[in-house]
GROMACS .gro file of C-alpha atoms in nm:
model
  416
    1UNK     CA    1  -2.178   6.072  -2.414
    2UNK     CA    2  -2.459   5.784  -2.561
    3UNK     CA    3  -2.308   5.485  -2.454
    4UNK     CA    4  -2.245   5.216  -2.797
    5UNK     CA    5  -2.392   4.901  -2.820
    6UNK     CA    6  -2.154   4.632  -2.657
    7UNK     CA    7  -2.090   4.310  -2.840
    8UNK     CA    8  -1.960   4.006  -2.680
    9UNK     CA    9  -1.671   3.789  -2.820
   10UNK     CA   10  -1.568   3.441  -2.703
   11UNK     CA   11  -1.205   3.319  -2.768
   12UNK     CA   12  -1.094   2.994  -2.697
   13UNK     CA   13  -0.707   2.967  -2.668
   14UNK     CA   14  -0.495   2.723  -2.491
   15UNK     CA   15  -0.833   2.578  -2.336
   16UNK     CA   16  -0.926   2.858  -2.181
   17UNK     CA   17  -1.221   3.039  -2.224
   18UNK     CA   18  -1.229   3.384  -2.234
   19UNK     CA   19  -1.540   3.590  -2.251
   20UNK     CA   20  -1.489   4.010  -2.291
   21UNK     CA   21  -1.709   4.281  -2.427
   22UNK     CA   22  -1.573   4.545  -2.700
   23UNK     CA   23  -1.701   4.862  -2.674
   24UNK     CA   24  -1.631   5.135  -2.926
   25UNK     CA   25  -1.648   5.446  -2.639
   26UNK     CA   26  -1.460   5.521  -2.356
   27UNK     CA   27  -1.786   5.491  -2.203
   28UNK     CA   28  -1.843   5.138  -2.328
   29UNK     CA   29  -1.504   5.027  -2.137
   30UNK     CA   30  -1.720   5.036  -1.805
   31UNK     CA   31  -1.843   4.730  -1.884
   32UNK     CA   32  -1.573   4.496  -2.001
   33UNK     CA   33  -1.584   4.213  -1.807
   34UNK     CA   34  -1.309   3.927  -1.810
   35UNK     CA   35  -1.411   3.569  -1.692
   36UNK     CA   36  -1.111   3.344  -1.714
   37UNK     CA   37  -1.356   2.972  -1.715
   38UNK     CA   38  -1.332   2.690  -1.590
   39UNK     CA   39  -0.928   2.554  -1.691
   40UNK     CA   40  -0.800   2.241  -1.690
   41UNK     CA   41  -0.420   2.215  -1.484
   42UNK     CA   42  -0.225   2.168  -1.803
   43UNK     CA   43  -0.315   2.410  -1.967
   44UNK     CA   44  -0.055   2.669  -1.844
   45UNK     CA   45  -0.014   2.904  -2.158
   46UNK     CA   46  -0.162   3.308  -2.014
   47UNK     CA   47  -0.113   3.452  -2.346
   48UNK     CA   48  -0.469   3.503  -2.543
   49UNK     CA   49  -0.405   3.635  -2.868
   50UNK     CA   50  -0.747   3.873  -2.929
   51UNK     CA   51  -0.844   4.009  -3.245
   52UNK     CA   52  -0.961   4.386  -3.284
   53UNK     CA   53  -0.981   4.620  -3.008
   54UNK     CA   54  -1.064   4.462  -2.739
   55UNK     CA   55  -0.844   4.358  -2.460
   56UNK     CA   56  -0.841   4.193  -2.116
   57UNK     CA   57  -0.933   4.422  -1.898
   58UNK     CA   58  -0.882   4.215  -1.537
   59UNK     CA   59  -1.036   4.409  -1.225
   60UNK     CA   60  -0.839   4.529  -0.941
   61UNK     CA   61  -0.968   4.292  -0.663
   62UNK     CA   62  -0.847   3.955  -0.775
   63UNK     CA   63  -0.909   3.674  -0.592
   64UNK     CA   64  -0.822   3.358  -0.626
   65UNK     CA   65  -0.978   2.955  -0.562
   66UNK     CA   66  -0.784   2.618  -0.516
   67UNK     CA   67  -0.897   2.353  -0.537
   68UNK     CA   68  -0.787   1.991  -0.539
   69UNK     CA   69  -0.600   1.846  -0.863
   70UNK     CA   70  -0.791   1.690  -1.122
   71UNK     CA   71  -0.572   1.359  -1.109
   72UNK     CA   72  -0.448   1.196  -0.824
   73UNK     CA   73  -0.146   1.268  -0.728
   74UNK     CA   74   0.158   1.108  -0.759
   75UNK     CA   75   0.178   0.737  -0.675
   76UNK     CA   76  -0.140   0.757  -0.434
   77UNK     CA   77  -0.416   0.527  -0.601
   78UNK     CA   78  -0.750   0.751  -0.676
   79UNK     CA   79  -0.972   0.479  -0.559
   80UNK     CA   80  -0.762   0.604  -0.207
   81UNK     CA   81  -0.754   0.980  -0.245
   82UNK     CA   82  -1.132   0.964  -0.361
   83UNK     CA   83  -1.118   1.170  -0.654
   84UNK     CA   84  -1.437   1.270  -0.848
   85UNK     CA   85  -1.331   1.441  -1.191
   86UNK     CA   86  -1.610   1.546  -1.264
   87UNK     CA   87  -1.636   1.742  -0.927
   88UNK     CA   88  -1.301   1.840  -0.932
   89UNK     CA   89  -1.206   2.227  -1.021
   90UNK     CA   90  -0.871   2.369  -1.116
   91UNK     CA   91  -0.759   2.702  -0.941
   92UNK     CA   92  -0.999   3.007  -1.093
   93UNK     CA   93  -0.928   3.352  -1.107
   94UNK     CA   94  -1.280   3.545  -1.154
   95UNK     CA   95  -1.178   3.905  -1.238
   96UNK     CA   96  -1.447   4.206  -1.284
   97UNK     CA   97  -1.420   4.555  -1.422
   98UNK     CA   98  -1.679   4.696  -1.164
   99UNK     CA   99  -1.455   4.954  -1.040
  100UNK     CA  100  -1.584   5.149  -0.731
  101UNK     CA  101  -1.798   4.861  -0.595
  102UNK     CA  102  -1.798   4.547  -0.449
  103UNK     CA  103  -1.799   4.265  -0.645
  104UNK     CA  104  -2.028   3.958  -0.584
  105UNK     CA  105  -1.809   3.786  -0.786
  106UNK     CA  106  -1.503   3.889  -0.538
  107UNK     CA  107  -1.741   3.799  -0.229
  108UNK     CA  108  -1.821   3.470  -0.326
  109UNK     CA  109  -1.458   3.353  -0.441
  110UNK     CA  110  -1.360   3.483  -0.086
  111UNK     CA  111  -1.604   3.320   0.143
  112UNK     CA  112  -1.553   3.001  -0.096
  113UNK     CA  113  -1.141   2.932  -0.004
  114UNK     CA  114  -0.947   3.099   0.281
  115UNK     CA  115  -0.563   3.086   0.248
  116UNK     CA  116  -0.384   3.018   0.628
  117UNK     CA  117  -0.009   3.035   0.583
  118UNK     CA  118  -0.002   3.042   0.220
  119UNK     CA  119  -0.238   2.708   0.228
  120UNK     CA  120  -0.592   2.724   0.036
  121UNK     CA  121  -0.848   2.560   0.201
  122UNK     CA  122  -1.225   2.579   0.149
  123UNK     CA  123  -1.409   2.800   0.368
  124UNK     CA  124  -1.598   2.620   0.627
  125UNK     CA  125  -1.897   2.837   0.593
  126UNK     CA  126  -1.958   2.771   0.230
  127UNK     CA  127  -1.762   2.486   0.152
  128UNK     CA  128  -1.932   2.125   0.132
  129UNK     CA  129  -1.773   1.901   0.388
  130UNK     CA  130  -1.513   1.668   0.228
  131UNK     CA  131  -1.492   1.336   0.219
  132UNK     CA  132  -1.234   1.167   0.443
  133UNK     CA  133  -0.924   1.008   0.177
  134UNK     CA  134  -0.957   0.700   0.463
  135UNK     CA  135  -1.242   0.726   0.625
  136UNK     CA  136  -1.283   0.525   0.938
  137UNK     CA  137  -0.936   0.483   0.947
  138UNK     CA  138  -0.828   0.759   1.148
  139UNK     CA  139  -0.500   0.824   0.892
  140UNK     CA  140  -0.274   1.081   0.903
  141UNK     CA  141  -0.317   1.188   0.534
  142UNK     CA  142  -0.669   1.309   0.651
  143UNK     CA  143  -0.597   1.507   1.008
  144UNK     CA  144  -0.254   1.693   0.991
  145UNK     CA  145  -0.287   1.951   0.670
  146UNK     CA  146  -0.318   2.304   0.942
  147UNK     CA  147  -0.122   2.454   1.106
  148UNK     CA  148  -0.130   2.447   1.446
  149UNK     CA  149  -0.042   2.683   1.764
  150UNK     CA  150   0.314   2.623   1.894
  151UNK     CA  151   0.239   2.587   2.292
  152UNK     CA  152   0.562   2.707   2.380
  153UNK     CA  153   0.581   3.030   2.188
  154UNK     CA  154   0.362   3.233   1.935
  155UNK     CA  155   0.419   3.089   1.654
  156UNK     CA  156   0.307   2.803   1.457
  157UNK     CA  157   0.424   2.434   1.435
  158UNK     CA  158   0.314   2.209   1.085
  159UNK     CA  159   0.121   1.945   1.102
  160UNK     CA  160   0.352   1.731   0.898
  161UNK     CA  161   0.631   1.854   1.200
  162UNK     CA  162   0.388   1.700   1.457
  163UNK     CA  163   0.406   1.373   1.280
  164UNK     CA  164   0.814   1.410   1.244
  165UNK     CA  165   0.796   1.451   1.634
  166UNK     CA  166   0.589   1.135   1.681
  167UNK     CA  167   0.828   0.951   1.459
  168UNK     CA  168   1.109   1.028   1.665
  169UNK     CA  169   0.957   0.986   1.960
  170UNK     CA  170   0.910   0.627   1.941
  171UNK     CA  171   1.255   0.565   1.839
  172UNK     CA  172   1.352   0.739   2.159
  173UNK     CA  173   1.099   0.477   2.305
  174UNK     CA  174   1.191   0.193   2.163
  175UNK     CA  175   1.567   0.298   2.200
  176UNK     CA  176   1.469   0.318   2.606
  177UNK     CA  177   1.293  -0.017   2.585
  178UNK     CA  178   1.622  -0.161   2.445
  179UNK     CA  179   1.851  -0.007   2.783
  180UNK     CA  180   1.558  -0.163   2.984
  181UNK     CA  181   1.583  -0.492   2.873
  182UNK     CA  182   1.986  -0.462   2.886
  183UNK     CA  183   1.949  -0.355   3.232
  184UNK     CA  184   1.742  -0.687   3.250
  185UNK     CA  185   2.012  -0.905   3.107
  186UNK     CA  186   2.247  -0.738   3.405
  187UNK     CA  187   2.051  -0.834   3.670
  188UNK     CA  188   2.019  -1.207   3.486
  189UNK     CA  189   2.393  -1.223   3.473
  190UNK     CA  190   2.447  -1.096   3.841
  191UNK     CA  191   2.216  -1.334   3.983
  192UNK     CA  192   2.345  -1.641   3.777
  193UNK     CA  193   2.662  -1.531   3.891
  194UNK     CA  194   2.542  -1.529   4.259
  195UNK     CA  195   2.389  -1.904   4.192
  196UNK     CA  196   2.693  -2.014   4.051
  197UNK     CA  197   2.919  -1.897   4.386
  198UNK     CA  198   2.638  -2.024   4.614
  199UNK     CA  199   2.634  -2.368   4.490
  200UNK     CA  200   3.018  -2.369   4.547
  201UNK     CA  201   2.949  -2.305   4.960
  202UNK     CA  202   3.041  -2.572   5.177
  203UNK     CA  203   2.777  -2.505   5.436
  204UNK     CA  204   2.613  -2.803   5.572
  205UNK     CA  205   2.862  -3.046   5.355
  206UNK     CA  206   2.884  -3.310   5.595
  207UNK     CA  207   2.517  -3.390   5.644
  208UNK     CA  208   2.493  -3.746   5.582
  209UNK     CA  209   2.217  -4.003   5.439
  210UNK     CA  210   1.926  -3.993   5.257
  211UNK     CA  211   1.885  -3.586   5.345
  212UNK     CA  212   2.257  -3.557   5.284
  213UNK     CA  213   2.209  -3.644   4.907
  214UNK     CA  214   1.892  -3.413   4.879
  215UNK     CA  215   2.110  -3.144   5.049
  216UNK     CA  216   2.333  -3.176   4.788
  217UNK     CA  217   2.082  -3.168   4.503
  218UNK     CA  218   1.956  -2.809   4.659
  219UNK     CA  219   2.358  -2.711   4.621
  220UNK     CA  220   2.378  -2.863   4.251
  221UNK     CA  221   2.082  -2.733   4.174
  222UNK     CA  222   2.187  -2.372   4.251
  223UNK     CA  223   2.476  -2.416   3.967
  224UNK     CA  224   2.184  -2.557   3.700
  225UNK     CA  225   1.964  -2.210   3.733
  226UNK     CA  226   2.277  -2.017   3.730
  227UNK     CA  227   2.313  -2.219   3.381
  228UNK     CA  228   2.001  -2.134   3.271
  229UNK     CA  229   1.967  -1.770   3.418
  230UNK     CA  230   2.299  -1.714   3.190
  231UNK     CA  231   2.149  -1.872   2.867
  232UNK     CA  232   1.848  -1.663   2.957
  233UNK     CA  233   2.036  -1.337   2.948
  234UNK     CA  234   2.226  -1.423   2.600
  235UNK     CA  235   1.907  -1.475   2.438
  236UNK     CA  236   1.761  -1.185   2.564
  237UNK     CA  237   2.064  -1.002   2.427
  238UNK     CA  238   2.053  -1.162   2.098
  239UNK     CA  239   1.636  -1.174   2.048
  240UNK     CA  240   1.516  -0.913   2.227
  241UNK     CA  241   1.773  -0.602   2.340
  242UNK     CA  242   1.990  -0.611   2.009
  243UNK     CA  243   1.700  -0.622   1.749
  244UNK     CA  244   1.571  -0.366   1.944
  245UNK     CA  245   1.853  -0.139   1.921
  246UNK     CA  246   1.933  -0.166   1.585
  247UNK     CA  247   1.620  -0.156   1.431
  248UNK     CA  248   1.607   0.126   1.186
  249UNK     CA  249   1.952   0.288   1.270
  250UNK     CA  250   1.939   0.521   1.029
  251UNK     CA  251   1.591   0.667   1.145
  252UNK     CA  252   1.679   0.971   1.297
  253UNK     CA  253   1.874   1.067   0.928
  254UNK     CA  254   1.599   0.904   0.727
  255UNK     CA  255   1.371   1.117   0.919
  256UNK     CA  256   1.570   1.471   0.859
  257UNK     CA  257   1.573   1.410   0.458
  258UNK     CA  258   1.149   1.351   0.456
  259UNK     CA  259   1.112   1.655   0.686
  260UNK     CA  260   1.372   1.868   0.458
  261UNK     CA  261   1.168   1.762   0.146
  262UNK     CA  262   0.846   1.866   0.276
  263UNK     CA  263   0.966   2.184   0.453
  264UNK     CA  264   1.121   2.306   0.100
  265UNK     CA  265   0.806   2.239  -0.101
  266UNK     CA  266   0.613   2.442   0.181
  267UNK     CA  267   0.844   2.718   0.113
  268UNK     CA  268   0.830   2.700  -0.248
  269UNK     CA  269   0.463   2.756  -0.192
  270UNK     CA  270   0.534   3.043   0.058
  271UNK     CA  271   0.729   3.214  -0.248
  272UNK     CA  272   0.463   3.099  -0.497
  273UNK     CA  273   0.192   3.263  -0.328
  274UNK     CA  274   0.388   3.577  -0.246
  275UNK     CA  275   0.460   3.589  -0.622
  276UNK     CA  276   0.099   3.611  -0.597
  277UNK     CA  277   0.009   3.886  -0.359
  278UNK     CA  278   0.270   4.094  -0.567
  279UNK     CA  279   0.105   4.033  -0.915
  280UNK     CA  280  -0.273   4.124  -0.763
  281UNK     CA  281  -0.047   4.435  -0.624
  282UNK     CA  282   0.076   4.495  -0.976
  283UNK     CA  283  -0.253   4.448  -1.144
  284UNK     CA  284  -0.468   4.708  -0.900
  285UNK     CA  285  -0.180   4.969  -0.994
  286UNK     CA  286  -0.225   4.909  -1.371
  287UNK     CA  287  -0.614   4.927  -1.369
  288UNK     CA  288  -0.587   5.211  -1.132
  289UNK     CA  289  -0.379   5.373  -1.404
  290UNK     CA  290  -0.626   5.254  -1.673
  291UNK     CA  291  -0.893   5.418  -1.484
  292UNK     CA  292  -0.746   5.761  -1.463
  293UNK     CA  293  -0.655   5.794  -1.816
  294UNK     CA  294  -1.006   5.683  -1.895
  295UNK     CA  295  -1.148   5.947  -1.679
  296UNK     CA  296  -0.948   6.162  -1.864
  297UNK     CA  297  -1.051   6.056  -2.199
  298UNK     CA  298  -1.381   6.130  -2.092
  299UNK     CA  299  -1.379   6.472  -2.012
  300UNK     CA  300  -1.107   6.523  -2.299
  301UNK     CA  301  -0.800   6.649  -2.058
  302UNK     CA  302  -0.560   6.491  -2.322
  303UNK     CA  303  -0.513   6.480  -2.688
  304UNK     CA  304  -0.298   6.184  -2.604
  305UNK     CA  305  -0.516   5.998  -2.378
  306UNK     CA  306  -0.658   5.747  -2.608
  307UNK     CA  307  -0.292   5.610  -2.746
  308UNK     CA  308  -0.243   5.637  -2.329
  309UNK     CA  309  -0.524   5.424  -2.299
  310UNK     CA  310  -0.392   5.137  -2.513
  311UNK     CA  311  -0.071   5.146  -2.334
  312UNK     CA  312  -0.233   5.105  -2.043
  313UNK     CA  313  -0.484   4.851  -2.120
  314UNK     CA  314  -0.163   4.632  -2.284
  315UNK     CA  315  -0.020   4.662  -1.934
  316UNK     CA  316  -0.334   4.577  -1.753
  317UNK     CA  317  -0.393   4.294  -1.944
  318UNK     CA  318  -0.027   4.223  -1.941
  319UNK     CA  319  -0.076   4.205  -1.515
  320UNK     CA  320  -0.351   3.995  -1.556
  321UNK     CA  321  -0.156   3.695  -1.768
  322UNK     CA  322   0.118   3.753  -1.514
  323UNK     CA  323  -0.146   3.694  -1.208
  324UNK     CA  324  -0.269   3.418  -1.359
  325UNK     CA  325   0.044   3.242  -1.451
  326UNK     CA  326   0.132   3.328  -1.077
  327UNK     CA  327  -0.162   3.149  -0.969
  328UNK     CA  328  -0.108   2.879  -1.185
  329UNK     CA  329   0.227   2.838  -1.056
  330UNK     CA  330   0.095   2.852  -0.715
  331UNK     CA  331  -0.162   2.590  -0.767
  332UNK     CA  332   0.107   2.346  -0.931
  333UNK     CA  333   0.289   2.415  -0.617
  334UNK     CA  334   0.013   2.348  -0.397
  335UNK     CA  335  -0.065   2.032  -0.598
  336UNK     CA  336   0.287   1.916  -0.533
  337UNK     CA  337   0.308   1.961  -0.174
  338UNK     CA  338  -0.038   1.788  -0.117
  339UNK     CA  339   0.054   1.511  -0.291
  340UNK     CA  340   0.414   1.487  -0.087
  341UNK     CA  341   0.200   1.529   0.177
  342UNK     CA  342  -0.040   1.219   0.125
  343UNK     CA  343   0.248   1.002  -0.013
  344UNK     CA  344   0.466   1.091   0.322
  345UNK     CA  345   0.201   1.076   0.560
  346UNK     CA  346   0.132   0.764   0.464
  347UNK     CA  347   0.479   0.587   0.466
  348UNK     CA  348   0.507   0.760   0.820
  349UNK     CA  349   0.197   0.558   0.920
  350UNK     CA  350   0.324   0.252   0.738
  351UNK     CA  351   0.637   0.304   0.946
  352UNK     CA  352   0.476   0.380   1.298
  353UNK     CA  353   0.242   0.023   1.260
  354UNK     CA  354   0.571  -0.179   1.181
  355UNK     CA  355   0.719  -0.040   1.451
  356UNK     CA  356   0.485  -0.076   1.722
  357UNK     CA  357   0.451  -0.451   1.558
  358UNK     CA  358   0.860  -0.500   1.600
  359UNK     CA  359   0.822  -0.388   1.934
  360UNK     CA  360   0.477  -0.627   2.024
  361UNK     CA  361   0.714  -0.903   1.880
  362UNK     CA  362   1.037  -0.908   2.011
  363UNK     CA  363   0.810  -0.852   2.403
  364UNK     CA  364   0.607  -1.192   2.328
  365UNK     CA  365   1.005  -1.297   2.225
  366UNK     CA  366   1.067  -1.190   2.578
  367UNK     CA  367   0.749  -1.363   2.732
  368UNK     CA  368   0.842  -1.679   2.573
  369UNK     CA  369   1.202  -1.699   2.676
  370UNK     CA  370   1.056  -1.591   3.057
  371UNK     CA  371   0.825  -1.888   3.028
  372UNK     CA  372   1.099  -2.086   2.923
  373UNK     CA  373   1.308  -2.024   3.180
  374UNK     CA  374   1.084  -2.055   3.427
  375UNK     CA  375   0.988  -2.421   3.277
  376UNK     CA  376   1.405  -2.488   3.305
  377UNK     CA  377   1.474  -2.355   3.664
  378UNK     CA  378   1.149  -2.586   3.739
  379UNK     CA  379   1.357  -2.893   3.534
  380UNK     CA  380   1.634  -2.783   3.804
  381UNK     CA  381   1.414  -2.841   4.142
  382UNK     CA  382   1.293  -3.171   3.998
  383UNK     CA  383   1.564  -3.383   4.113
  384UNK     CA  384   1.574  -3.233   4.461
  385UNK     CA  385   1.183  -3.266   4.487
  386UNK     CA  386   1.241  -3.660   4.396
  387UNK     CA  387   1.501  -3.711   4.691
  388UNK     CA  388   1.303  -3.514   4.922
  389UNK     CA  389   1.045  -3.759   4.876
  390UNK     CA  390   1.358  -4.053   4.944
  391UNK     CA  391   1.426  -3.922   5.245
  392UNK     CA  392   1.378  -4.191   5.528
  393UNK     CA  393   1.525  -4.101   5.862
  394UNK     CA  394   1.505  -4.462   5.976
  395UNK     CA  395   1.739  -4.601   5.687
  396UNK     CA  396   1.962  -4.274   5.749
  397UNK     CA  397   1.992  -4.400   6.112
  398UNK     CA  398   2.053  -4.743   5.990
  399UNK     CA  399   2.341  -4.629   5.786
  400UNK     CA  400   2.507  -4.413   6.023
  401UNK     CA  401   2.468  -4.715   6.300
  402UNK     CA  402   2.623  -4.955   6.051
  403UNK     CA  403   2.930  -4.731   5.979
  404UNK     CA  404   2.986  -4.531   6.316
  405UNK     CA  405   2.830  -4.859   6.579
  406UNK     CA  406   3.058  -4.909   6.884
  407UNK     CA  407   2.906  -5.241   7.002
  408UNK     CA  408   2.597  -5.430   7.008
  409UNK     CA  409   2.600  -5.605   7.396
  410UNK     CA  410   2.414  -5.389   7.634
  411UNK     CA  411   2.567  -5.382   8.024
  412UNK     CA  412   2.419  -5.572   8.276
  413UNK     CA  413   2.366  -5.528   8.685
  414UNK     CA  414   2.648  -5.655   8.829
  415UNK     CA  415   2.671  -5.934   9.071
  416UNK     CA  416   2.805  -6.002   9.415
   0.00000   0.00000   0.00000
């Protein structure tokens, strides 16, 4: 059968771009080709209404390409995120009629993304390398968007969960750092309460003099650092082990909600792309179908294979809308979760620097009061080092001759 001349028809609707070839011959449907163009995000609409004959006539092997939104997203600034317009492509379906063969078309699309638990990502081979959203910064928002291996089984943990478990982590550490200072504040109150006995011990109360009163000093002295040892302990309670405790109390809950939030968008994007896998599924049936009955047509098995035909291309082209509003809906979902992603990474790193900060704090807090203390306790030795000095052994034995003397007249020899 001569093969017709094939026009080509563009159709604009909705922003997209459509390009298909009418042929008047069963033999002319061979080469329709569809190219859905470049689209921009919001322009959701997969109806095209075509004029005349020809249809949409998507191939069997559809593939599909993410890529990042054409806005920022969210609340993240695009001076941060890095965002080129210009260089920035909406998801793409490019679908062939080239049944039978490979497609190039198919080929490239595939080595150009590769989907890894229902996330797109460009394919390393092909892909430029992208630019880092913080570069130099080492950021979360730039390392933790795979998956990766769960060491302690076979399957997978999230790199979002990774940063939940770091999270929680140090508030287990700081929560530990808080029982070691208490355990601190113990051993301040024990040993203040040890001073405080001590200095109550008669031992060596009746040495007299000069070193008497500087013996006494070392006793008084003992109640003074208990003093201080205790006013140590409250502050450490108060400025250090308290704030230290209660900081963020609510973490732990906090933390849940953010890691609900992002777990439910990744499975809304599980379920998006699964809607998908079963629309390409649906659309290979349909042009399978379409194939057949054009087979048919061609070696006239059917006086009703033509008005077949039609139905079949509606519902081919029918499968194609649907895999493209699919996709669509995939991409918005994809768009979502990356920019939950960047927003909550983010905040988690916010988070994690004013923590470590509350913690470097409240420890020069702790340095400080130490210093302190040790400045006080050295207040308390002052006095005794001043008697020390004071101490005269001759006017000590002056003293205790005045007060204990028995008589001044020495004995003489005695005479006959």
């Amino acid at each position: 059968m001569p093969r017709e001349a094939v026009d080509v028809e563009t159709v604009a609707a909705n922003d997209q771009c459509v390009s298909f070839a009418r042929g008047g011959t069963a033999a002319g449907l061979r080469s329709l080709e569809w190219f859905p163009l470049r689209r921009e995000r919001k322009a959701r609409s997969s109806s095209f209404h075509l004029g005349g004959r020809a249809t949409c006539l998507p191939r069997a092997g559809v593939t599909m390409s993410t890529r990042p939104p054409m806005r920022p997203p969210g609340n993240v600034p695009a001076v941060l995120l890095g965002f080129q317009p210009a260089l920035a492509l909406t998801g793409a379906l490019c679908l062939q009629q080239n049944l039978g063969s490979s497609s190039p078309g198919k080929k490239q699309s595939k080595e150009n993304t590769i989907t890894i638990n229902c996330v797109t990502f460009p394919h390393p081979d092909t892909m430029p390398e992208q630019q880092l959203l913080k570069p130099t910064e080492w950021s979360y928002c730039d390392y933790f968007w795979a998956d990766k291996k769960d060491p302690q089984g076979n399957g997978t943990v999230a790199g979002f969960e990774l940063l939940l478990q770091k999270q929680l982590k140090g508030k287990q550490m700081q929560k530990e750092m808080s029982e070691f200072i208490r355990e601190r504040i113990k051993i301040e109150e024990e040993y203040a309460k040890n001073l405080a006995k001590l200095s109550q011990n008669s031992l060596a109360a009746q040495e007299e003099g000069s070193l008497g009163e500087a013996w006494a000093q070392v006793k008084k002295s003992l109640a003074d650092e208990a003093e201080v040892h205790l006013k140590f302990s409250a502050k450490l309670h108060s400025e250090v082990e308290k704030p230290l405790m209660n900081f963020r109390e609510n973490f732990k809950k906090d933390m849940k909600k953010c890691d609900h939030h992002i777990a439910d968008l990744r499975k809304q994007l599980a379920s998006r792309y699964a809607a998908v896998e079963k629309a390409r599924k649906a659309l290979t049936e349909r042009q399978r179908d379409l194939e057949m009955k054009t087979q048919q047509l061609e070696i006239k098995l059917s006086n009703k294979t033509e008005e077949d035909i039609k139905k079949a291309r509606r519902k081919s082209t029918q499968a194609g809308d649907d895999l493209m509003r699919c996709v669509d809906l995939y991409n918005q979902a994809q768009s979502k979760w990356f920019e939950e992603m960047v927003t909550t990474t983010l905040e988690l790193e916010r988070l994690e620097v004013e923590r470590v900060e509350m913690i470097r704090q409240h420890l020069c807090q702790y340095t400080q009061l130490r210093h302190e203390t040790d400045m006080f306790n050295q207040s308390t030795v002052e006095p005794v080092d001043q008697l020390l000095r004071k101490v005269d052994p001759a006017k000590d034995r002056e003293l205790w001759v005045r007060e204990h003397k028995t008589g001044n007249i020495r004995p003489v020899d005695m005479e006959i």
